[in-house]
Each structure stands twice: as structure tokens, then as C-alpha cells.
């Protein structure tokens, strides 16, 4: 009886909820486009009304793949629906791929390799008991991270589910020396509020700055053919800065969701404050003040960088940097822009490492020289990142080539010259030996 009434109520509410959802994602049918219909029956051009995307649909689409652009082919009502569905599915699939692969390697470390052959981190994260089917599904599909992540370690997740997550971190601190007679109870409330405030700021920036300087500006005739080179550099920096708030919004909100559920406690800092950054995906301050390409990458999409390090960089014997960038491109998808970005990133990373090893020590003799070095490397790093990641958000081949031609391929040329002529051999040509527990113990005895 009660179940029947509940079904009737839901049936009555469904049209209302559908209208609310449609109004959120498709608020009005006001934008008119000239479209080419390629169906077998209609072969002429016609005017149709397309939905003007709401801010939520635009944010989700931009965060997943980039702006919806008719330059990739004819835009139809059907293509809009297909792209909306693909962008909503891509994020969860990328997160599940991370979790499946990292868990597979951690089970292999725990059940298929000797303990002395593992690095200290691999030994800590190794899974020595095969997970049950329920544990496996819970880890992959839990509501906290199924949409936007971030990826986390299986042992950390199981400790959270079993209620040991915070307790284990607190036991690493001697609380008696700090005047506590029992373990404190950290609350995530402050961390959650701070992160929600950051998501609000990011959303406001997305609705203003990102819309004012869209990525399509880089394909404008004025930018490609009329602006001088310094103007192009500055404008590229502004446009790429404007593209960041959508990522700040998504990753910070995902982190806040996990913290609100009680997951993400990482311990106590040197000042005695509780830290809830175990699952944090970015450090905005370090990103915006990065003085090296490596520092920038280490603080952008942190959990993905950690995943790439654990499943590829630490495990391949040759060319770890190049293979890691290639894996990252394959994981992101098939858009050509991804491969332009990650192949360019390989060159820039090796060149930056070479420059640092050749010249950094000359600037460490005084604080003034160090300050000059930091300012120069900050500017170079920010411009290099903008140049490198522009194809990532442009996606297609033609606008990418057009952009790089307008920039005279300057960073590619400089990076190649540094790699070829500076007297340091790239580390990629040397077979890497991972640091295992045996090697650590040997160093200690030596």
C-alpha cells in the first residue's frame, strides 16, 4: 500500500523534476545556428534552434573535454546530445581506469613480488590479501569519487571504511609530549568550508574571466596574423590563466566531498594543525608561483601525477619521462591536442632539467642572485606551461598548428637546442634502477 502511494507520488513529481533539470542544463532555446543536416532524407541547409548551454552543462563539458566547438564537424541536435553524454561518461571512466590499474599493481606487489625487491612506498601500499568482490566494487564505484575522483589507494580506502583511517594517522604522533592524555578527534569542518569557499571563487572566475577570454581567442585572425610576438605571449598567458578555474572548481569540490565524508585526513603538520590534504588534487599557490616545470606538474592534478608515477615512471627501466607522458596522453583520450601537449611536455621537461643542472648553482651564492633567478624562472615556467598545454584545451590539429606557427615554434626549437648542445646527457638514455629496500639497507650499512 505504502509502496504504491510512493510510486504515485514519484510519478507526479517526475515532470516537475525533469523540467528543473532541463532548465538547469538547457535554460532556453534561443541560439540559432545554420546547420548542415546529413541525413538521407534532408540534404539542404536549414535554420534550427539549438539549446544555449546552462552554466552547469558548460562547466562539465569544459572540465571534461574542452569547449563545444562546431569546427570539428557539423553540429546537430543529435551531436549536442551525444557530446553531452560523452563528457558526463568520460570523467568516471578515467577515474575507474586509474583505480583498476593502481590496484592491480599493488596486488602484484603484495602477492607476486618479493618484499626486498619493492621500494619503501611500494612495500607500504602493497595489497597482500586478495580483495573481495564487494570491496573491489566499493573501491571503484563509491559515491565520493566516482564522478570526479580523485584516485586513492586501496589500503587507505579500506582503512577509512573500517574506521581506522584517522586513528592510524594519529598514532604516528606522540600526543603525550603535546600535553594530550588521549587521542584528539580531528574534524573536517574547517577544511570543508575553506574548500567550498574556493569552489565558489573558482565558479565566479569561470563565469566571468573564462567567458571573457575563451580559448577560441587563440584562433582569431587578429591573434594569429596581426598581433606581434610579445603581445601573443601575453595574450596566451591570459587566456590559459582564464581556462584554469573550471579545473580548480571540479577538483576542489571533489576533495571537499571526500573530506565531508571523513576521508582525506593526512596527519598533523609541524605547527600541530590537522591536515585534510591526503586526496587534494592541486596546490593553487604553488602552481601560480612555480619556478620550474617540475614544480608546476607536481602540484597540478596531484593524484593523477602520483598514479602515473606509481604505475609507469617508477616501473619502466628506460625512457621514463617520455613513456609517462605518452601514457598520460593515452589515458586522456584520442584528441590530437593531448598528444601535442604531452610530446611537447617531454621536450620541455628534459630541457628544463638540463638547464637547471647547468646553471642553477651560479645563482645560489647570494639572496639577490637567487631572487633574480626565481623571478626569471617563474616567468619562463609560466610561459612554457601556457605554450605546452594550449593544444590540450584546443584539442584539434588545425588550431594547434596555427597557434604554434604564430609563435614560431619557439619553445620546441629552444628545447631541442638545449638538449642537443648543453653538456649533460639526458637521463632517459640511462637504464634506471628503482630504489628497493635492499638498496636502502645497503646505503645504511655503507
C-alpha positions as a LaTeX table, in Angstrom:
\begin{tabular}{lrrr}
\hline
Residue & $x$ (\AA) & $y$ (\AA) & $z$ (\AA) \\
\hline
Unk1 & 0.00 & 0.00 & 0.00 \\
Unk2 & 2.73 & 2.44 & 1.08 \\
Unk3 & 4.92 & 1.41 & $-1.83$ \\
Unk4 & 2.07 & 2.04 & $-4.26$ \\
Unk5 & 1.46 & 5.53 & $-2.87$ \\
Unk6 & 5.18 & 6.29 & $-3.06$ \\
Unk7 & 5.25 & 5.29 & $-6.72$ \\
Unk8 & 2.23 & 7.52 & $-7.42$ \\
Unk9 & 3.95 & 10.48 & $-5.74$ \\
Unk10 & 7.12 & 9.91 & $-7.72$ \\
Unk11 & 5.10 & 9.72 & $-10.92$ \\
Unk12 & 3.51 & 13.07 & $-10.13$ \\
Unk13 & 6.86 & 14.66 & $-9.26$ \\
Unk14 & 8.77 & 13.36 & $-12.28$ \\
Unk15 & 7.58 & 16.01 & $-14.80$ \\
Unk16 & 8.49 & 18.75 & $-12.32$ \\
Unk17 & 11.98 & 17.35 & $-11.69$ \\
Unk18 & 12.53 & 16.81 & $-15.41$ \\
Unk19 & 11.63 & 20.45 & $-16.08$ \\
Unk20 & 14.03 & 21.59 & $-13.35$ \\
Unk21 & 16.87 & 19.52 & $-14.77$ \\
Unk22 & 16.20 & 20.70 & $-18.31$ \\
Unk23 & 16.09 & 24.33 & $-17.17$ \\
Unk24 & 19.43 & 23.90 & $-15.42$ \\
Unk25 & 21.27 & 22.32 & $-18.34$ \\
Unk26 & 19.25 & 23.79 & $-21.23$ \\
Unk27 & 17.67 & 27.01 & $-19.94$ \\
Unk28 & 16.44 & 28.32 & $-23.28$ \\
Unk29 & 16.31 & 27.58 & $-26.98$ \\
Unk30 & 17.46 & 30.99 & $-28.20$ \\
Unk31 & 20.74 & 30.46 & $-30.08$ \\
Unk32 & 20.13 & 29.84 & $-33.79$ \\
Unk33 & 22.76 & 28.11 & $-35.90$ \\
Unk34 & 22.96 & 27.31 & $-39.62$ \\
Unk35 & 23.47 & 23.57 & $-39.72$ \\
Unk36 & 24.08 & 21.03 & $-42.42$ \\
Unk37 & 21.85 & 18.01 & $-42.00$ \\
Unk38 & 23.49 & 14.91 & $-43.42$ \\
Unk39 & 20.50 & 12.60 & $-43.09$ \\
Unk40 & 19.35 & 10.54 & $-46.08$ \\
Unk41 & 16.10 & 12.48 & $-46.46$ \\
Unk42 & 17.08 & 16.11 & $-45.82$ \\
Unk43 & 20.13 & 17.36 & $-47.67$ \\
Unk44 & 19.70 & 21.12 & $-47.53$ \\
Unk45 & 20.83 & 23.71 & $-45.01$ \\
Unk46 & 18.20 & 24.82 & $-42.55$ \\
Unk47 & 17.85 & 27.04 & $-39.53$ \\
Unk48 & 17.28 & 25.18 & $-36.27$ \\
Unk49 & 17.17 & 26.38 & $-32.69$ \\
Unk50 & 19.86 & 24.87 & $-30.50$ \\
Unk51 & 19.78 & 24.95 & $-26.70$ \\
Unk52 & 22.01 & 27.59 & $-25.15$ \\
Unk53 & 24.05 & 25.61 & $-22.61$ \\
Unk54 & 23.47 & 26.45 & $-18.97$ \\
Unk55 & 26.45 & 27.25 & $-16.76$ \\
Unk56 & 26.46 & 23.76 & $-15.26$ \\
Unk57 & 26.49 & 21.99 & $-18.62$ \\
Unk58 & 29.20 & 24.34 & $-19.88$ \\
Unk59 & 31.30 & 23.78 & $-16.78$ \\
Unk60 & 31.03 & 19.98 & $-17.00$ \\
Unk61 & 31.72 & 19.98 & $-20.74$ \\
Unk62 & 34.71 & 22.31 & $-20.43$ \\
Unk63 & 36.18 & 20.40 & $-17.49$ \\
Unk64 & 35.94 & 17.04 & $-19.24$ \\
Unk65 & 36.94 & 17.73 & $-22.84$ \\
Unk66 & 37.04 & 21.43 & $-23.60$ \\
Unk67 & 34.58 & 23.83 & $-25.17$ \\
Unk68 & 31.94 & 22.54 & $-27.51$ \\
Unk69 & 33.06 & 23.69 & $-30.94$ \\
Unk70 & 31.33 & 23.35 & $-34.27$ \\
Unk71 & 34.66 & 23.38 & $-36.11$ \\
Unk72 & 35.08 & 19.67 & $-35.52$ \\
Unk73 & 32.15 & 18.94 & $-37.84$ \\
Unk74 & 28.51 & 19.71 & $-38.44$ \\
Unk75 & 26.66 & 20.49 & $-35.22$ \\
Unk76 & 23.21 & 18.93 & $-34.93$ \\
Unk77 & 20.79 & 18.40 & $-32.11$ \\
Unk78 & 21.88 & 14.77 & $-32.06$ \\
Unk79 & 25.58 & 15.67 & $-31.85$ \\
Unk80 & 24.88 & 18.01 & $-28.92$ \\
Unk81 & 23.16 & 15.17 & $-27.06$ \\
Unk82 & 25.97 & 12.73 & $-27.88$ \\
Unk83 & 28.68 & 15.17 & $-26.73$ \\
Unk84 & 26.81 & 15.88 & $-23.50$ \\
Unk85 & 26.58 & 12.17 & $-22.79$ \\
Unk86 & 30.25 & 11.55 & $-23.65$ \\
Unk87 & 31.53 & 14.33 & $-21.40$ \\
Unk88 & 29.49 & 13.02 & $-18.47$ \\
Unk89 & 30.81 & 9.48 & $-19.02$ \\
Unk90 & 34.46 & 10.27 & $-19.70$ \\
Unk91 & 35.37 & 11.52 & $-16.22$ \\
Unk92 & 34.11 & 8.45 & $-14.31$ \\
Unk93 & 35.76 & 6.11 & $-16.82$ \\
Unk94 & 39.10 & 7.89 & $-16.40$ \\
Unk95 & 38.87 & 7.63 & $-12.62$ \\
Unk96 & 37.90 & 3.94 & $-12.73$ \\
Unk97 & 40.83 & 3.25 & $-15.08$ \\
Unk98 & 43.20 & 4.80 & $-12.54$ \\
Unk99 & 41.79 & 2.76 & $-9.68$ \\
Unk100 & 41.81 & $-0.55$ & $-11.57$ \\
Unk101 & 45.40 & $-0.19$ & $-12.73$ \\
Unk102 & 46.87 & 1.08 & $-9.45$ \\
Unk103 & 45.09 & $-1.68$ & $-7.51$ \\
Unk104 & 46.37 & $-4.29$ & $-9.99$ \\
Unk105 & 49.97 & $-3.15$ & $-9.45$ \\
Unk106 & 49.53 & $-3.01$ & $-5.67$ \\
Unk107 & 48.14 & $-6.57$ & $-5.62$ \\
Unk108 & 51.04 & $-7.65$ & $-7.83$ \\
Unk109 & 53.49 & $-6.02$ & $-5.39$ \\
Unk110 & 51.85 & $-7.78$ & $-2.45$ \\
Unk111 & 51.33 & $-11.24$ & $-3.93$ \\
Unk112 & 53.71 & $-11.55$ & $-6.87$ \\
Unk113 & 56.98 & $-9.87$ & $-5.83$ \\
Unk114 & 59.47 & $-10.33$ & $-3.04$ \\
Unk115 & 59.42 & $-7.71$ & $-0.31$ \\
Unk116 & 63.11 & $-6.91$ & $-0.76$ \\
Unk117 & 62.51 & $-6.02$ & $-4.44$ \\
Unk118 & 59.98 & $-3.31$ & $-3.57$ \\
Unk119 & 60.64 & 0.33 & $-2.88$ \\
Unk120 & 59.64 & 1.67 & 0.52 \\
Unk121 & 56.43 & 3.20 & $-0.87$ \\
Unk122 & 55.55 & 0.10 & $-2.87$ \\
Unk123 & 56.01 & $-2.00$ & 0.26 \\
Unk124 & 53.75 & 0.32 & 2.27 \\
Unk125 & 50.96 & 0.26 & $-0.30$ \\
Unk126 & 51.23 & $-3.42$ & $-1.33$ \\
Unk127 & 47.95 & $-5.36$ & $-1.01$ \\
Unk128 & 48.78 & $-8.80$ & 0.41 \\
Unk129 & 45.24 & $-10.19$ & 0.59 \\
Unk130 & 43.04 & $-10.51$ & $-2.47$ \\
Unk131 & 40.09 & $-8.10$ & $-2.11$ \\
Unk132 & 36.57 & $-9.49$ & $-2.06$ \\
Unk133 & 34.20 & $-8.65$ & $-4.89$ \\
Unk134 & 32.27 & $-6.28$ & $-2.63$ \\
Unk135 & 35.45 & $-4.47$ & $-1.55$ \\
Unk136 & 36.51 & $-4.21$ & $-5.18$ \\
Unk137 & 33.23 & $-2.66$ & $-6.33$ \\
Unk138 & 33.08 & $-0.37$ & $-3.31$ \\
Unk139 & 36.58 & 0.93 & $-4.03$ \\
Unk140 & 35.83 & 1.56 & $-7.71$ \\
Unk141 & 32.30 & 2.95 & $-7.50$ \\
Unk142 & 31.93 & 4.67 & $-4.12$ \\
Unk143 & 29.83 & 7.81 & $-4.36$ \\
Unk144 & 32.59 & 10.12 & $-3.10$ \\
Unk145 & 34.91 & 9.72 & $-6.07$ \\
Unk146 & 33.01 & 8.02 & $-8.88$ \\
Unk147 & 32.28 & 11.27 & $-10.75$ \\
Unk148 & 35.39 & 13.44 & $-10.42$ \\
Unk149 & 37.77 & 11.36 & $-8.31$ \\
Unk150 & 40.33 & 11.73 & $-7.05$ \\
Unk151 & 42.08 & 8.38 & $-7.28$ \\
Unk152 & 43.15 & 6.97 & $-3.93$ \\
Unk153 & 44.99 & 3.93 & $-2.61$ \\
Unk154 & 43.06 & 0.77 & $-1.81$ \\
Unk155 & 44.59 & 0.37 & 1.65 \\
Unk156 & 43.68 & 3.95 & 2.58 \\
Unk157 & 40.11 & 3.42 & 1.39 \\
Unk158 & 39.69 & 0.16 & 3.31 \\
Unk159 & 41.08 & 1.81 & 6.45 \\
Unk160 & 38.51 & 4.59 & 6.01 \\
Unk161 & 35.63 & 2.12 & 5.58 \\
Unk162 & 36.73 & 0.15 & 8.64 \\
Unk163 & 37.07 & 3.32 & 10.75 \\
Unk164 & 40.87 & 3.09 & 11.12 \\
Unk165 & 41.82 & 5.86 & 8.69 \\
Unk166 & 42.16 & 8.78 & 11.13 \\
Unk167 & 43.29 & 6.64 & 14.08 \\
Unk168 & 46.26 & 5.27 & 12.09 \\
Unk169 & 47.47 & 8.77 & 11.23 \\
Unk170 & 47.09 & 10.00 & 14.82 \\
Unk171 & 49.19 & 7.12 & 16.17 \\
Unk172 & 52.18 & 8.49 & 14.23 \\
Unk173 & 52.34 & 11.45 & 16.67 \\
Unk174 & 53.46 & 11.35 & 20.30 \\
Unk175 & 50.50 & 13.16 & 21.85 \\
Unk176 & 51.75 & 12.86 & 25.44 \\
Unk177 & 54.60 & 15.23 & 24.61 \\
Unk178 & 51.99 & 17.70 & 23.35 \\
Unk179 & 50.04 & 17.51 & 26.60 \\
Unk180 & 47.21 & 15.22 & 25.44 \\
Unk181 & 46.10 & 12.31 & 27.61 \\
Unk182 & 44.04 & 10.73 & 24.83 \\
Unk183 & 43.87 & 10.91 & 21.06 \\
Unk184 & 42.14 & 14.02 & 19.71 \\
Unk185 & 39.23 & 13.84 & 17.29 \\
Unk186 & 40.02 & 15.86 & 14.15 \\
Unk187 & 37.03 & 17.46 & 12.45 \\
Unk188 & 36.96 & 18.12 & 8.69 \\
Unk189 & 34.51 & 21.03 & 9.06 \\
Unk190 & 37.07 & 23.82 & 8.71 \\
Unk191 & 38.78 & 22.17 & 5.75 \\
Unk192 & 35.46 & 21.55 & 4.01 \\
Unk193 & 34.32 & 25.17 & 4.48 \\
Unk194 & 37.63 & 26.51 & 3.14 \\
Unk195 & 37.43 & 24.28 & 0.08 \\
Unk196 & 33.81 & 25.16 & $-0.58$ \\
Unk197 & 34.76 & 28.84 & $-0.45$ \\
Unk198 & 37.49 & 28.14 & $-3.00$ \\
Unk199 & 34.98 & 26.37 & $-5.26$ \\
Unk200 & 32.73 & 29.43 & $-5.05$ \\
Unk201 & 35.58 & 31.75 & $-6.03$ \\
Unk202 & 36.54 & 29.39 & $-8.88$ \\
Unk203 & 32.95 & 29.31 & $-10.10$ \\
Unk204 & 32.73 & 33.10 & $-10.12$ \\
Unk205 & 36.00 & 33.31 & $-12.05$ \\
Unk206 & 34.71 & 30.73 & $-14.51$ \\
Unk207 & 31.51 & 32.69 & $-15.10$ \\
Unk208 & 33.43 & 35.94 & $-15.64$ \\
Unk209 & 37.10 & 35.56 & $-16.59$ \\
Unk210 & 36.75 & 32.32 & $-18.56$ \\
Unk211 & 33.84 & 33.66 & $-20.56$ \\
Unk212 & 35.67 & 36.90 & $-21.28$ \\
Unk213 & 38.82 & 35.17 & $-22.57$ \\
Unk214 & 37.69 & 31.87 & $-24.15$ \\
Unk215 & 40.23 & 29.53 & $-25.69$ \\
Unk216 & 38.78 & 30.31 & $-29.14$ \\
Unk217 & 40.55 & 33.69 & $-28.92$ \\
Unk218 & 43.78 & 31.90 & $-29.83$ \\
Unk219 & 42.35 & 31.07 & $-33.26$ \\
Unk220 & 41.23 & 34.62 & $-34.04$ \\
Unk221 & 42.68 & 36.25 & $-37.15$ \\
Unk222 & 43.94 & 39.17 & $-35.04$ \\
Unk223 & 45.95 & 36.87 & $-32.76$ \\
Unk224 & 47.36 & 34.63 & $-35.50$ \\
Unk225 & 48.21 & 37.23 & $-38.16$ \\
Unk226 & 48.19 & 40.75 & $-36.74$ \\
Unk227 & 49.46 & 40.74 & $-33.15$ \\
Unk228 & 53.22 & 40.99 & $-32.57$ \\
Unk229 & 55.13 & 38.24 & $-30.77$ \\
Unk230 & 55.26 & 39.85 & $-27.26$ \\
Unk231 & 51.52 & 40.54 & $-27.46$ \\
Unk232 & 50.87 & 36.93 & $-28.40$ \\
Unk233 & 52.91 & 35.74 & $-25.42$ \\
Unk234 & 50.96 & 37.93 & $-23.01$ \\
Unk235 & 47.58 & 37.10 & $-24.53$ \\
Unk236 & 48.33 & 33.37 & $-24.49$ \\
Unk237 & 49.18 & 33.65 & $-20.79$ \\
Unk238 & 45.92 & 35.48 & $-20.03$ \\
Unk239 & 43.76 & 33.01 & $-21.97$ \\
Unk240 & 45.40 & 29.98 & $-20.36$ \\
Unk241 & 45.04 & 31.51 & $-16.91$ \\
Unk242 & 41.35 & 32.03 & $-17.67$ \\
Unk243 & 40.98 & 28.33 & $-18.52$ \\
Unk244 & 42.09 & 27.15 & $-15.06$ \\
Unk245 & 39.06 & 27.97 & $-12.82$ \\
Unk246 & 36.99 & 25.07 & $-14.17$ \\
Unk247 & 39.68 & 22.62 & $-13.01$ \\
Unk248 & 40.07 & 24.39 & $-9.68$ \\
Unk249 & 36.30 & 24.14 & $-9.20$ \\
Unk250 & 35.97 & 20.43 & $-10.02$ \\
Unk251 & 39.00 & 19.15 & $-8.14$ \\
Unk252 & 38.48 & 21.28 & $-5.02$ \\
Unk253 & 34.81 & 20.30 & $-4.84$ \\
Unk254 & 35.71 & 16.60 & $-5.20$ \\
Unk255 & 38.25 & 16.96 & $-2.38$ \\
Unk256 & 35.66 & 18.69 & $-0.17$ \\
Unk257 & 33.13 & 15.88 & $-0.77$ \\
Unk258 & 35.62 & 13.26 & 0.42 \\
Unk259 & 36.58 & 15.36 & 3.45 \\
Unk260 & 32.93 & 15.89 & 4.36 \\
Unk261 & 32.54 & 12.10 & 4.43 \\
Unk262 & 35.55 & 11.85 & 6.78 \\
Unk263 & 38.08 & 10.66 & 4.18 \\
Unk264 & 41.30 & 12.50 & 3.40 \\
Unk265 & 42.98 & 13.06 & 6.78 \\
Unk266 & 46.74 & 13.08 & 6.24 \\
Unk267 & 48.07 & 13.74 & 9.73 \\
Unk268 & 49.43 & 16.71 & 11.67 \\
Unk269 & 51.75 & 19.38 & 10.31 \\
Unk270 & 54.76 & 20.88 & 12.11 \\
Unk271 & 52.54 & 23.51 & 13.73 \\
Unk272 & 50.20 & 20.93 & 15.21 \\
Unk273 & 47.34 & 21.62 & 12.78 \\
Unk274 & 45.23 & 18.80 & 11.40 \\
Unk275 & 45.69 & 18.33 & 7.66 \\
Unk276 & 42.99 & 17.10 & 5.31 \\
Unk277 & 45.00 & 17.03 & 2.08 \\
Unk278 & 45.56 & 13.30 & 1.55 \\
Unk279 & 43.34 & 13.44 & $-1.55$ \\
Unk280 & 43.97 & 17.02 & $-2.61$ \\
Unk281 & 44.44 & 17.31 & $-6.36$ \\
Unk282 & 46.15 & 20.68 & $-6.59$ \\
Unk283 & 48.04 & 23.32 & $-4.66$ \\
Unk284 & 46.97 & 26.60 & $-6.23$ \\
Unk285 & 49.63 & 28.75 & $-4.54$ \\
Unk286 & 52.48 & 26.51 & $-5.66$ \\
Unk287 & 51.02 & 26.29 & $-9.17$ \\
Unk288 & 50.85 & 30.05 & $-9.59$ \\
Unk289 & 54.31 & 30.60 & $-8.06$ \\
Unk290 & 56.09 & 27.61 & $-9.62$ \\
Unk291 & 59.67 & 28.33 & $-10.66$ \\
Unk292 & 60.21 & 25.10 & $-12.59$ \\
Unk293 & 58.25 & 22.90 & $-14.94$ \\
Unk294 & 58.66 & 20.01 & $-12.50$ \\
Unk295 & 57.26 & 22.03 & $-9.58$ \\
Unk296 & 54.26 & 23.05 & $-11.68$ \\
Unk297 & 53.45 & 19.47 & $-12.72$ \\
Unk298 & 53.87 & 18.12 & $-9.19$ \\
Unk299 & 51.16 & 20.47 & $-7.88$ \\
Unk300 & 48.70 & 20.19 & $-10.78$ \\
Unk301 & 46.35 & 17.17 & $-10.79$ \\
Unk302 & 48.43 & 15.71 & $-7.97$ \\
Unk303 & 46.65 & 12.37 & $-7.67$ \\
Unk304 & 46.96 & 11.70 & $-11.40$ \\
Unk305 & 50.66 & 12.58 & $-11.31$ \\
Unk306 & 51.04 & 10.19 & $-8.37$ \\
Unk307 & 49.18 & 7.47 & $-10.29$ \\
Unk308 & 51.43 & 7.92 & $-13.35$ \\
Unk309 & 54.47 & 7.77 & $-11.13$ \\
Unk310 & 53.35 & 4.54 & $-9.42$ \\
Unk311 & 52.20 & 2.62 & $-12.49$ \\
Unk312 & 54.73 & 3.84 & $-15.06$ \\
Unk313 & 57.59 & 6.16 & $-14.07$ \\
Unk314 & 58.89 & 4.01 & $-11.20$ \\
Unk315 & 58.48 & 0.74 & $-13.08$ \\
Unk316 & 59.87 & 1.24 & $-16.59$ \\
Unk317 & 63.65 & 0.75 & $-16.97$ \\
Unk318 & 64.15 & 3.10 & $-19.95$ \\
Unk319 & 62.83 & 6.50 & $-21.09$ \\
Unk320 & 60.60 & 7.01 & $-18.03$ \\
Unk321 & 59.75 & 10.65 & $-18.76$ \\
Unk322 & 58.69 & 10.07 & $-22.37$ \\
Unk323 & 56.73 & 6.87 & $-21.62$ \\
Unk324 & 54.95 & 8.54 & $-18.71$ \\
Unk325 & 53.83 & 11.45 & $-20.91$ \\
Unk326 & 52.65 & 9.00 & $-23.60$ \\
Unk327 & 50.65 & 7.02 & $-21.04$ \\
Unk328 & 49.08 & 10.24 & $-19.80$ \\
Unk329 & 48.03 & 11.14 & $-23.35$ \\
Unk330 & 46.51 & 7.69 & $-23.95$ \\
Unk331 & 44.63 & 7.91 & $-20.66$ \\
Unk332 & 43.15 & 11.30 & $-21.53$ \\
Unk333 & 41.73 & 10.16 & $-24.87$ \\
Unk334 & 42.19 & 10.33 & $-28.63$ \\
Unk335 & 42.09 & 14.06 & $-29.31$ \\
Unk336 & 45.27 & 15.10 & $-31.20$ \\
Unk337 & 45.77 & 18.07 & $-28.88$ \\
Unk338 & 46.57 & 15.74 & $-26.00$ \\
Unk339 & 49.49 & 14.23 & $-27.90$ \\
Unk340 & 50.81 & 17.64 & $-28.95$ \\
Unk341 & 50.80 & 18.66 & $-25.29$ \\
Unk342 & 52.45 & 15.59 & $-23.83$ \\
Unk343 & 55.09 & 15.19 & $-26.54$ \\
Unk344 & 55.96 & 18.87 & $-26.18$ \\
Unk345 & 55.97 & 18.38 & $-22.41$ \\
Unk346 & 58.59 & 15.65 & $-22.76$ \\
Unk347 & 60.97 & 18.02 & $-24.58$ \\
Unk348 & 60.35 & 20.87 & $-22.16$ \\
Unk349 & 60.83 & 18.67 & $-19.08$ \\
Unk350 & 64.18 & 17.32 & $-20.29$ \\
Unk351 & 65.36 & 20.77 & $-21.39$ \\
Unk352 & 64.32 & 22.38 & $-18.10$ \\
Unk353 & 66.11 & 19.69 & $-16.12$ \\
Unk354 & 69.25 & 20.18 & $-18.20$ \\
Unk355 & 69.22 & 23.97 & $-17.78$ \\
Unk356 & 68.69 & 23.66 & $-14.05$ \\
Unk357 & 71.65 & 21.33 & $-13.60$ \\
Unk358 & 73.93 & 23.51 & $-15.70$ \\
Unk359 & 73.17 & 26.98 & $-14.36$ \\
Unk360 & 71.22 & 26.98 & $-11.10$ \\
Unk361 & 74.29 & 26.69 & $-8.85$ \\
Unk362 & 75.64 & 30.01 & $-10.20$ \\
Unk363 & 72.70 & 31.86 & $-8.61$ \\
Unk364 & 72.87 & 30.38 & $-5.11$ \\
Unk365 & 75.78 & 32.48 & $-3.82$ \\
Unk366 & 73.60 & 35.36 & $-2.59$ \\
Unk367 & 69.95 & 36.12 & $-1.85$ \\
Unk368 & 69.83 & 38.83 & $-4.53$ \\
Unk369 & 71.01 & 36.47 & $-7.25$ \\
Unk370 & 68.63 & 33.78 & $-6.00$ \\
Unk371 & 65.74 & 36.27 & $-6.19$ \\
Unk372 & 66.69 & 37.20 & $-9.76$ \\
Unk373 & 66.86 & 33.51 & $-10.64$ \\
Unk374 & 63.43 & 32.86 & $-9.09$ \\
Unk375 & 61.79 & 35.75 & $-10.94$ \\
Unk376 & 63.25 & 34.72 & $-14.30$ \\
Unk377 & 62.43 & 31.02 & $-13.86$ \\
Unk378 & 58.89 & 31.89 & $-12.71$ \\
Unk379 & 58.22 & 33.88 & $-15.88$ \\
Unk380 & 59.81 & 31.25 & $-18.10$ \\
Unk381 & 57.89 & 28.44 & $-16.39$ \\
Unk382 & 54.50 & 30.15 & $-16.69$ \\
Unk383 & 55.02 & 30.96 & $-20.37$ \\
Unk384 & 56.35 & 27.47 & $-21.09$ \\
Unk385 & 53.34 & 25.84 & $-19.43$ \\
Unk386 & 50.92 & 28.03 & $-21.40$ \\
Unk387 & 52.66 & 27.16 & $-24.67$ \\
Unk388 & 52.72 & 23.46 & $-23.82$ \\
Unk389 & 49.15 & 22.96 & $-22.61$ \\
Unk390 & 47.36 & 25.16 & $-25.17$ \\
Unk391 & 46.77 & 22.18 & $-27.52$ \\
Unk392 & 45.28 & 20.29 & $-24.57$ \\
Unk393 & 42.32 & 22.66 & $-24.47$ \\
Unk394 & 42.21 & 23.38 & $-28.23$ \\
Unk395 & 42.03 & 19.63 & $-28.96$ \\
Unk396 & 42.17 & 19.75 & $-32.77$ \\
Unk397 & 45.18 & 19.69 & $-35.11$ \\
Unk398 & 44.47 & 22.75 & $-37.26$ \\
Unk399 & 44.15 & 25.38 & $-34.48$ \\
Unk400 & 47.16 & 23.86 & $-32.70$ \\
Unk401 & 49.40 & 24.10 & $-35.77$ \\
Unk402 & 48.09 & 27.61 & $-36.42$ \\
Unk403 & 48.93 & 28.65 & $-32.86$ \\
Unk404 & 52.42 & 27.16 & $-32.93$ \\
Unk405 & 53.14 & 28.74 & $-36.31$ \\
Unk406 & 52.14 & 32.12 & $-34.95$ \\
Unk407 & 54.54 & 31.50 & $-32.03$ \\
Unk408 & 57.29 & 30.38 & $-34.47$ \\
Unk409 & 57.59 & 27.03 & $-32.62$ \\
Unk410 & 59.94 & 28.93 & $-30.33$ \\
Unk411 & 59.77 & 26.59 & $-27.33$ \\
Unk412 & 60.27 & 23.47 & $-29.44$ \\
Unk413 & 63.35 & 24.98 & $-31.05$ \\
Unk414 & 64.84 & 26.25 & $-27.78$ \\
Unk415 & 64.22 & 22.92 & $-26.02$ \\
Unk416 & 65.86 & 20.92 & $-28.81$ \\
Unk417 & 68.90 & 23.21 & $-28.87$ \\
Unk418 & 69.32 & 22.87 & $-25.09$ \\
Unk419 & 69.06 & 19.08 & $-25.23$ \\
Unk420 & 71.48 & 18.80 & $-28.15$ \\
Unk421 & 74.18 & 21.23 & $-27.10$ \\
Unk422 & 74.33 & 21.51 & $-23.31$ \\
Unk423 & 76.86 & 19.10 & $-21.75$ \\
Unk424 & 74.52 & 16.87 & $-19.79$ \\
Unk425 & 73.29 & 13.54 & $-21.07$ \\
Unk426 & 69.53 & 13.09 & $-20.81$ \\
Unk427 & 68.69 & 10.65 & $-18.04$ \\
Unk428 & 66.28 & 8.86 & $-20.35$ \\
Unk429 & 69.23 & 7.13 & $-22.05$ \\
Unk430 & 70.41 & 5.56 & $-18.80$ \\
Unk431 & 68.72 & 2.42 & $-17.52$ \\
Unk432 & 67.06 & 3.25 & $-14.23$ \\
Unk433 & 67.33 & 1.07 & $-11.17$ \\
Unk434 & 64.42 & 1.56 & $-8.77$ \\
Unk435 & 65.32 & 2.15 & $-5.16$ \\
Unk436 & 64.38 & $-1.02$ & $-3.30$ \\
Unk437 & 64.52 & $-1.93$ & 0.36 \\
Unk438 & 67.75 & $-3.81$ & $-0.34$ \\
Unk439 & 69.41 & $-0.75$ & $-1.85$ \\
Unk440 & 68.26 & 1.42 & 1.05 \\
Unk441 & 69.62 & $-1.03$ & 3.61 \\
Unk442 & 72.90 & $-1.26$ & 1.68 \\
Unk443 & 73.30 & 2.52 & 1.76 \\
Unk444 & 72.70 & 2.49 & 5.51 \\
Unk445 & 75.35 & $-0.18$ & 6.11 \\
Unk446 & 77.84 & 1.62 & 3.86 \\
\hline
\end{tabular}
